[in-house]
Coordinates of C-alpha atoms in Angstrom, one line a residue:
M1 CA -179.9 -12.6 -62.8
A2 CA -178.4 -9.2 -61.8
V3 CA -179.5 -6.3 -64.0
P4 CA -178.8 -2.6 -63.9
P5 CA -181.3 -0.2 -62.2
P6 CA -184.7 0.0 -63.9
A7 CA -185.0 1.8 -67.2
S8 CA -188.6 2.8 -66.5
R9 CA -189.5 6.2 -65.0
P10 CA -189.2 6.4 -61.2
V11 CA -193.0 7.1 -61.0
T12 CA -193.7 3.9 -62.9
I13 CA -191.5 1.8 -60.6
A14 CA -192.9 3.5 -57.4
D15 CA -196.5 2.9 -58.5
A16 CA -195.7 -0.7 -59.3
V17 CA -194.0 -1.4 -56.0
E18 CA -197.0 0.1 -54.2
R19 CA -199.4 -2.2 -56.1
L20 CA -197.2 -5.4 -56.2
G21 CA -194.3 -5.2 -53.8
K22 CA -190.5 -5.0 -54.5
G23 CA -190.0 -8.7 -55.3
P24 CA -192.5 -8.9 -58.3
V25 CA -191.2 -5.6 -59.7
K26 CA -187.6 -6.8 -59.5
W27 CA -188.6 -10.0 -61.3
A28 CA -190.4 -7.9 -64.0
C29 CA -187.3 -5.8 -64.6
Q30 CA -185.2 -9.0 -65.0
V31 CA -187.7 -10.4 -67.5
G32 CA -187.7 -7.0 -69.4
Y33 CA -183.9 -7.1 -69.6
A34 CA -183.9 -10.6 -71.0
M35 CA -186.6 -9.6 -73.5
T36 CA -184.5 -6.7 -74.7
E37 CA -181.5 -8.9 -75.2
R38 CA -183.6 -11.4 -77.2
I39 CA -185.2 -8.7 -79.4
I40 CA -181.8 -7.1 -80.3
A41 CA -180.3 -10.5 -81.0
E42 CA -183.2 -11.3 -83.4
I43 CA -183.5 -7.8 -84.9
P44 CA -180.1 -6.0 -84.8
D45 CA -181.6 -2.7 -86.1
F46 CA -182.8 -2.1 -82.5
G47 CA -179.2 -2.3 -81.2
G48 CA -176.2 0.0 -81.8
G49 CA -174.9 0.8 -78.3
P50 CA -175.9 1.2 -74.6
E51 CA -178.2 4.2 -75.5
Q52 CA -180.2 2.1 -78.0
F53 CA -180.4 -0.8 -75.5
E54 CA -181.7 1.4 -72.7
S55 CA -184.1 3.2 -75.1
L56 CA -185.6 -0.2 -76.2
R57 CA -185.5 -1.7 -72.6
M58 CA -188.0 0.9 -71.4
G59 CA -190.8 -0.7 -73.4
P60 CA -190.4 -4.4 -72.5
E61 CA -189.6 -3.6 -68.9
S62 CA -192.6 -1.4 -68.4
S63 CA -194.8 -3.8 -70.3
V64 CA -193.9 -6.7 -68.0
I65 CA -194.7 -4.5 -65.0
R66 CA -198.1 -3.5 -66.6
S67 CA -198.9 -7.1 -67.5
L68 CA -198.2 -8.2 -63.9
I69 CA -200.5 -5.5 -62.7
W70 CA -203.2 -6.6 -65.1
I71 CA -202.9 -10.3 -64.2
S72 CA -203.0 -9.5 -60.4
S73 CA -206.2 -7.4 -61.0
K74 CA -204.6 -4.5 -59.3
G75 CA -204.8 -2.1 -62.2
Q76 CA -208.4 -1.5 -63.1
G77 CA -208.6 1.0 -65.9
L78 CA -204.9 1.1 -66.6
P79 CA -204.2 1.0 -70.4
A80 CA -201.9 -1.7 -71.8
I81 CA -199.5 0.8 -73.4
T82 CA -197.0 2.6 -71.2
E83 CA -195.5 6.0 -71.6
E84 CA -192.1 4.3 -71.8
A85 CA -193.2 2.2 -74.8
L86 CA -194.6 5.3 -76.5
R87 CA -191.2 7.1 -76.0
G88 CA -189.7 4.1 -77.8
D89 CA -192.0 4.6 -80.8
V90 CA -190.6 8.2 -81.2
D91 CA -187.0 6.9 -81.1
F92 CA -187.8 4.1 -83.6
V93 CA -189.3 6.5 -86.2
R94 CA -186.3 8.8 -86.0
R95 CA -183.9 6.0 -86.3
G96 CA -185.7 4.7 -89.4
I97 CA -186.8 1.3 -87.9
S98 CA -189.8 0.1 -89.9
L99 CA -193.2 -0.6 -88.3
D100 CA -193.0 -4.3 -89.3
K101 CA -189.8 -4.7 -87.3
V102 CA -191.4 -2.8 -84.4
L103 CA -194.3 -5.2 -84.4
R104 CA -192.1 -8.2 -84.8
G105 CA -190.2 -7.0 -81.8
V106 CA -193.5 -6.8 -79.9
R107 CA -194.3 -10.4 -80.9
L108 CA -190.8 -11.7 -79.8
G109 CA -191.1 -9.9 -76.5
H110 CA -194.6 -11.3 -76.0
A111 CA -193.4 -14.8 -76.6
Q112 CA -190.6 -14.5 -74.1
M113 CA -192.8 -12.7 -71.5
T114 CA -195.4 -15.4 -71.8
K115 CA -192.8 -18.1 -71.2
A116 CA -191.4 -16.3 -68.2
F117 CA -194.9 -16.0 -66.6
L118 CA -195.7 -19.7 -67.3
D119 CA -192.4 -20.9 -66.0
S120 CA -193.0 -18.9 -62.8
C121 CA -196.5 -20.4 -62.6
R122 CA -195.1 -23.9 -62.8
E123 CA -192.6 -23.1 -60.0
L124 CA -194.9 -21.2 -57.6
V125 CA -198.5 -22.5 -58.1
P126 CA -199.6 -25.8 -56.5
E127 CA -200.2 -28.5 -59.1
A128 CA -203.9 -28.7 -58.4
E129 CA -204.4 -25.0 -59.4
R130 CA -201.7 -24.8 -62.1
V131 CA -203.8 -25.5 -65.2
D132 CA -206.4 -22.9 -64.3
Q133 CA -203.8 -20.3 -63.4
M134 CA -201.9 -20.9 -66.7
Q135 CA -205.1 -20.4 -68.6
I136 CA -205.8 -17.1 -66.8
I137 CA -202.3 -15.9 -67.6
S138 CA -202.4 -16.9 -71.2
E139 CA -205.8 -15.2 -71.8
S140 CA -204.7 -12.0 -69.9
L141 CA -201.5 -11.8 -71.8
F142 CA -203.2 -12.3 -75.1
R143 CA -205.7 -9.5 -74.3
Y144 CA -202.8 -7.3 -73.1
I145 CA -200.6 -7.7 -76.2
D146 CA -203.5 -7.3 -78.5
E147 CA -204.3 -3.8 -77.0
F148 CA -200.6 -3.0 -76.7
S149 CA -199.8 -3.8 -80.4
G150 CA -202.7 -1.7 -81.6
E151 CA -201.6 1.3 -79.6
M152 CA -198.0 0.9 -80.6
A153 CA -198.9 0.8 -84.3
A154 CA -201.2 3.8 -84.1
T155 CA -198.6 5.9 -82.2
Y156 CA -195.8 4.8 -84.6
L157 CA -197.9 5.8 -87.7
A158 CA -198.9 9.2 -86.2
E159 CA -195.2 9.9 -85.2
R160 CA -194.0 8.9 -88.6
E161 CA -196.4 11.1 -90.4
R162 CA -195.4 14.1 -88.1
W163 CA -191.7 13.3 -88.5
S164 CA -191.8 12.8 -92.3
V165 CA -192.9 16.3 -92.9
S166 CA -190.3 17.9 -90.7
A167 CA -187.1 19.5 -92.0
A168 CA -185.1 17.5 -89.5
A169 CA -186.4 14.2 -91.0
A170 CA -185.6 15.4 -94.5
K171 CA -182.1 16.3 -93.6
A172 CA -181.5 13.0 -91.7
E173 CA -182.7 11.0 -94.7
I174 CA -180.3 12.8 -97.0
I175 CA -177.4 12.3 -94.6
R176 CA -178.2 8.6 -94.3
Q177 CA -178.3 8.3 -98.1
V178 CA -175.0 10.0 -98.5
L179 CA -173.5 7.7 -95.9
D180 CA -174.8 4.5 -97.5
G181 CA -173.8 5.6 -101.0
S182 CA -177.3 5.8 -102.5
R183 CA -177.0 9.6 -102.8
T184 CA -174.2 10.7 -105.0
D185 CA -175.4 14.0 -106.5
R186 CA -173.0 16.1 -104.5
A187 CA -174.2 19.6 -105.6
E188 CA -177.9 18.9 -104.9
A189 CA -177.3 17.1 -101.6
S190 CA -175.0 20.0 -100.5
R191 CA -177.8 22.5 -101.4
E192 CA -180.5 20.6 -99.5
L193 CA -178.3 20.1 -96.5
G194 CA -176.9 23.7 -96.5
Y195 CA -173.5 22.1 -96.1
D196 CA -170.8 21.9 -98.8
L197 CA -169.8 18.3 -99.3
S198 CA -167.0 19.2 -101.7
R199 CA -164.7 20.4 -98.9
Q200 CA -162.7 18.6 -96.2
H201 CA -164.7 17.1 -93.3
V202 CA -164.1 15.9 -89.8
A203 CA -166.8 13.7 -88.3
L204 CA -167.7 13.4 -84.7
T205 CA -170.0 11.1 -82.6
L206 CA -171.1 12.2 -79.2
W207 CA -172.9 10.3 -76.4
F208 CA -173.4 10.2 -72.6
D209 CA -171.4 8.0 -70.2
P210 CA -173.3 6.8 -68.2
V211 CA -176.3 6.7 -70.5
R212 CA -178.8 9.6 -70.0
N213 CA -182.2 10.3 -71.3
S214 CA -182.4 11.2 -75.0
A215 CA -184.2 14.5 -74.0
D216 CA -180.8 15.8 -73.1
T217 CA -179.5 15.5 -76.7
P218 CA -179.3 19.4 -77.2
E219 CA -176.4 19.3 -74.8
L220 CA -174.5 17.0 -77.2
E221 CA -175.4 19.2 -80.1
A222 CA -174.0 22.2 -78.4
T223 CA -170.8 20.4 -77.5
A224 CA -170.4 19.2 -81.1
L225 CA -170.6 22.7 -82.4
D226 CA -168.1 24.0 -79.8
A227 CA -165.6 21.2 -80.5
L228 CA -165.8 21.6 -84.3
A229 CA -165.3 25.3 -83.9
R230 CA -162.1 24.6 -81.8
M231 CA -161.0 22.3 -84.6
G232 CA -161.2 25.1 -87.1
A233 CA -164.5 24.1 -88.9
T234 CA -166.2 27.0 -90.6
K235 CA -169.4 25.0 -91.5
T236 CA -171.1 22.4 -89.4
L237 CA -173.8 19.7 -89.8
V238 CA -175.4 18.1 -86.7
M239 CA -177.8 15.1 -86.7
P240 CA -179.4 13.6 -83.5
V241 CA -179.7 9.9 -83.9
G242 CA -182.0 9.1 -81.0
G243 CA -181.3 7.6 -77.6
G244 CA -178.9 10.4 -76.5
R245 CA -176.5 10.2 -79.4
V246 CA -175.4 12.8 -82.0
W247 CA -173.5 12.6 -85.3
A248 CA -171.8 15.7 -86.5
W249 CA -169.5 17.0 -89.2
G250 CA -167.4 20.1 -89.6
S251 CA -165.8 21.3 -92.9
R252 CA -163.3 23.8 -94.2
N253 CA -161.1 24.1 -97.3
S254 CA -158.3 22.2 -95.6
F255 CA -157.8 20.8 -92.1
P256 CA -154.4 20.0 -90.5
A257 CA -153.6 16.3 -90.5
R258 CA -154.8 15.8 -86.9
P259 CA -157.3 18.5 -85.9
T260 CA -158.2 18.4 -82.2
A261 CA -160.4 20.4 -79.8
D262 CA -157.3 21.6 -77.9
D263 CA -158.1 22.0 -74.2
Y264 CA -161.8 22.4 -74.6
R265 CA -164.0 20.6 -72.1
P266 CA -167.8 20.2 -72.2
A267 CA -169.9 21.8 -69.5
K268 CA -171.2 18.4 -68.3
P269 CA -168.6 15.8 -67.3
D270 CA -170.5 12.8 -68.6
V271 CA -170.3 13.9 -72.3
R272 CA -168.1 11.8 -74.5
M273 CA -166.9 12.4 -78.1
A274 CA -165.0 10.5 -80.8
A275 CA -163.5 12.0 -83.9
G276 CA -162.4 10.7 -87.3
T277 CA -159.6 12.0 -89.4
P278 CA -160.1 14.7 -92.1
G279 CA -161.3 13.5 -95.5
A280 CA -162.3 15.3 -98.7
D281 CA -165.5 15.2 -100.7
I282 CA -168.3 12.7 -100.1
A283 CA -165.8 9.8 -99.7
G284 CA -164.1 11.7 -96.9
F285 CA -167.4 12.6 -95.3
Q286 CA -168.2 8.8 -95.2
R287 CA -164.8 7.6 -94.2
S288 CA -164.4 10.1 -91.3
H289 CA -167.8 9.1 -90.0
R290 CA -166.8 5.4 -90.1
E291 CA -163.6 6.3 -88.2
A292 CA -165.5 8.3 -85.6
Q293 CA -167.8 5.3 -85.0
A294 CA -164.8 3.0 -84.7
A295 CA -163.2 5.4 -82.3
E296 CA -166.4 5.5 -80.2
R297 CA -166.6 1.7 -80.1
T298 CA -162.9 1.5 -79.0
S299 CA -163.4 4.3 -76.5
R300 CA -166.3 2.4 -74.8
L301 CA -164.1 -0.7 -74.5
R302 CA -160.9 1.0 -73.2
R303 CA -160.0 0.3 -69.6
N304 CA -158.0 3.6 -69.4
G305 CA -160.3 5.9 -71.4
T306 CA -160.4 8.5 -68.7
G307 CA -160.5 11.5 -71.2
W308 CA -163.8 12.8 -72.7
D309 CA -162.5 12.7 -76.3
A310 CA -161.1 9.9 -78.5
Y311 CA -159.4 10.5 -81.8
Y312 CA -159.2 7.7 -84.4
A313 CA -155.7 8.9 -85.4
D314 CA -154.5 7.9 -81.9
I315 CA -156.3 4.6 -81.6
A316 CA -156.6 3.3 -85.1
I317 CA -154.4 0.2 -84.6
A318 CA -156.2 -0.8 -81.4
S319 CA -159.5 -0.1 -83.1
L320 CA -158.7 -2.4 -86.0
L321 CA -157.2 -5.1 -83.8
S322 CA -160.2 -5.2 -81.5
A323 CA -163.0 -5.6 -84.1
D324 CA -163.3 -9.1 -82.7
L325 CA -162.4 -8.9 -79.0
D326 CA -162.4 -12.6 -78.5
L327 CA -159.7 -13.1 -81.1
A328 CA -157.8 -10.2 -79.7
R329 CA -157.9 -11.9 -76.3
D330 CA -156.6 -15.1 -77.8
L331 CA -153.7 -13.2 -79.5
V332 CA -152.7 -11.5 -76.2
V333 CA -152.8 -14.7 -74.1
R334 CA -151.0 -16.7 -76.8
E335 CA -148.2 -14.1 -77.4
L336 CA -147.7 -12.9 -73.8
G337 CA -148.1 -16.1 -71.9
P338 CA -147.3 -15.4 -68.2
L339 CA -147.2 -11.7 -69.0
A340 CA -150.9 -11.9 -69.9
K341 CA -151.9 -12.3 -66.2
D342 CA -154.2 -9.7 -64.8
N343 CA -152.1 -8.6 -61.9
D344 CA -149.8 -5.6 -60.9
N345 CA -146.5 -7.4 -61.4
A346 CA -147.3 -8.5 -65.0
A347 CA -148.7 -5.0 -65.7
D348 CA -145.4 -3.4 -64.7
L349 CA -143.5 -5.8 -66.9
R350 CA -145.9 -5.2 -69.9
S351 CA -145.8 -1.4 -69.6
T352 CA -142.0 -1.3 -69.4
L353 CA -141.6 -3.7 -72.3
L354 CA -144.0 -1.8 -74.5
C355 CA -142.3 1.5 -73.7
Y356 CA -138.9 -0.1 -74.4
L357 CA -140.0 -1.3 -77.8
Q358 CA -141.7 2.0 -78.7
E359 CA -138.4 3.7 -77.8
E360 CA -136.5 1.5 -80.3
S361 CA -135.1 -0.7 -77.6
S362 CA -133.4 2.2 -75.7
P363 CA -133.3 1.6 -71.9
H364 CA -132.3 5.2 -71.4
A365 CA -135.3 6.7 -73.4
A366 CA -137.7 4.2 -71.8
A367 CA -136.4 5.1 -68.3
Q368 CA -137.0 8.8 -69.0
R369 CA -140.6 8.2 -70.2
L370 CA -141.4 5.9 -67.2
F371 CA -139.6 8.0 -64.6
V372 CA -137.6 5.0 -63.3
S373 CA -133.9 4.2 -63.4
R374 CA -132.3 2.6 -66.4
N375 CA -131.4 -0.4 -64.3
T376 CA -135.0 -0.9 -63.5
V377 CA -135.9 -0.9 -67.2
A378 CA -133.1 -3.3 -68.0
Y379 CA -134.2 -5.7 -65.2
R380 CA -137.8 -5.7 -66.2
V381 CA -137.1 -6.2 -69.9
K382 CA -134.8 -9.2 -69.0
R383 CA -137.4 -10.6 -66.6
A384 CA -140.1 -10.2 -69.3
S385 CA -138.0 -12.0 -71.9
E386 CA -137.4 -14.9 -69.5
L387 CA -141.1 -15.3 -68.8
L388 CA -141.9 -15.1 -72.5
G389 CA -139.4 -17.8 -73.3
Y390 CA -138.2 -16.3 -76.6
D391 CA -136.0 -13.6 -77.9
I392 CA -138.2 -10.5 -78.1
A393 CA -136.4 -9.4 -81.2
E394 CA -137.6 -12.5 -83.1
R395 CA -141.3 -11.8 -82.7
R396 CA -141.3 -8.0 -82.2
F397 CA -144.3 -7.2 -84.3
E398 CA -146.6 -9.8 -82.7
L399 CA -145.3 -9.0 -79.3
Q400 CA -145.8 -5.3 -79.6
T401 CA -149.3 -5.8 -81.0
A402 CA -150.3 -7.9 -78.0
L403 CA -148.8 -5.3 -75.7
V404 CA -150.7 -2.5 -77.3
L405 CA -154.0 -4.5 -76.9
A406 CA -153.3 -5.3 -73.3
D407 CA -152.4 -1.7 -72.6
T408 CA -155.5 -0.4 -74.3
F409 CA -158.2 -2.9 -73.1
G410 CA -156.7 -4.3 -69.9
S411 CA -158.8 -7.0 -68.2
Q412 CA -161.0 -7.5 -71.3
V413 CA -158.1 -9.2 -73.2
L414 CA -156.0 -10.6 -70.3
A415 CA -156.1 -14.0 -68.8
P416 CA -158.1 -14.3 -65.6
E417 CA -156.1 -15.3 -62.4
G418 CA -155.6 -19.0 -62.2
R419 CA -155.6 -19.6 -65.9

């Protein structure tokens, strides 16, 4: 199984390669990746996006490496717990993931790790030695996970106690309560947050692409403040949510219908931002945040998302239509038929037909937008209609919907070659 580069610290990988060799370390990284997928599938609270996946992956991956060192007897004195796993504890506390879920994740990971070790033992160890080696593996992994679980729990409780008395934790808890609707006392919540919930709000989410270490979160906070100021916000509220992600809000008495950050660009090119539309009062605070999250999800999926910022107002339809990407792909392939092929010729026909429909079936207007001749537009529209096999005026809504999805998400919703 091919996996991305290791999530563990370079020093952890280098030390393991020196003790074990490249092959075993690669295997350990593959097992750690599979463990992470299993844990998130069973306990969705650990998921949320690439940042959360990578933050969690550090623990399982480094634990498999450390277990392998223990079993090989090349790590005398090394503790079971790794620095990567301890970093995860900090993230779990700040994201509000309970200790019982953390320990359940440890148990799930241990079960999958044990299976991987025993499967490899069956494959690699001669039959005459297999039973003895399996017993050694089982006993070593039991001792390992017993020590690991104890350290994880102790670190989690210490971090939770420290975090629970901090101002940031109190603010984060109030924000989460406002978002989930359990906190409705607007005046008191506004006072405790230092942010007036009665005004109009614009919500942002910010992240790194590609994923970076959560220690760089202050860069995202600074970008959020700059962007909100460009949008005209006079008050701001910023909340780090772990794993290199930030949620933010800006408020004023009244925003324009579509506030933007104009030509602002963050200092670092890997910063990304998504924004909701303005909304008033607590309901607007909640809705704009949901829209920002939807815009973020859509932005991560887009094949042509080259810009650093995404506005829900611009991609609302694509966002709603792509809530289930498999169903979106079925719609595209069904409606577009031969035009759903993932090649340049079909792409030219799709883009021309979409522009033609958006310009109210005007070949002249479409030609101006596409910088081609009117005859070219007319030919492509005629050819597209022939391939579709129906009058485009008869299924205009379905056709244009499929074209928008194809234009936004590209290969993810198109038919593979040969299909």
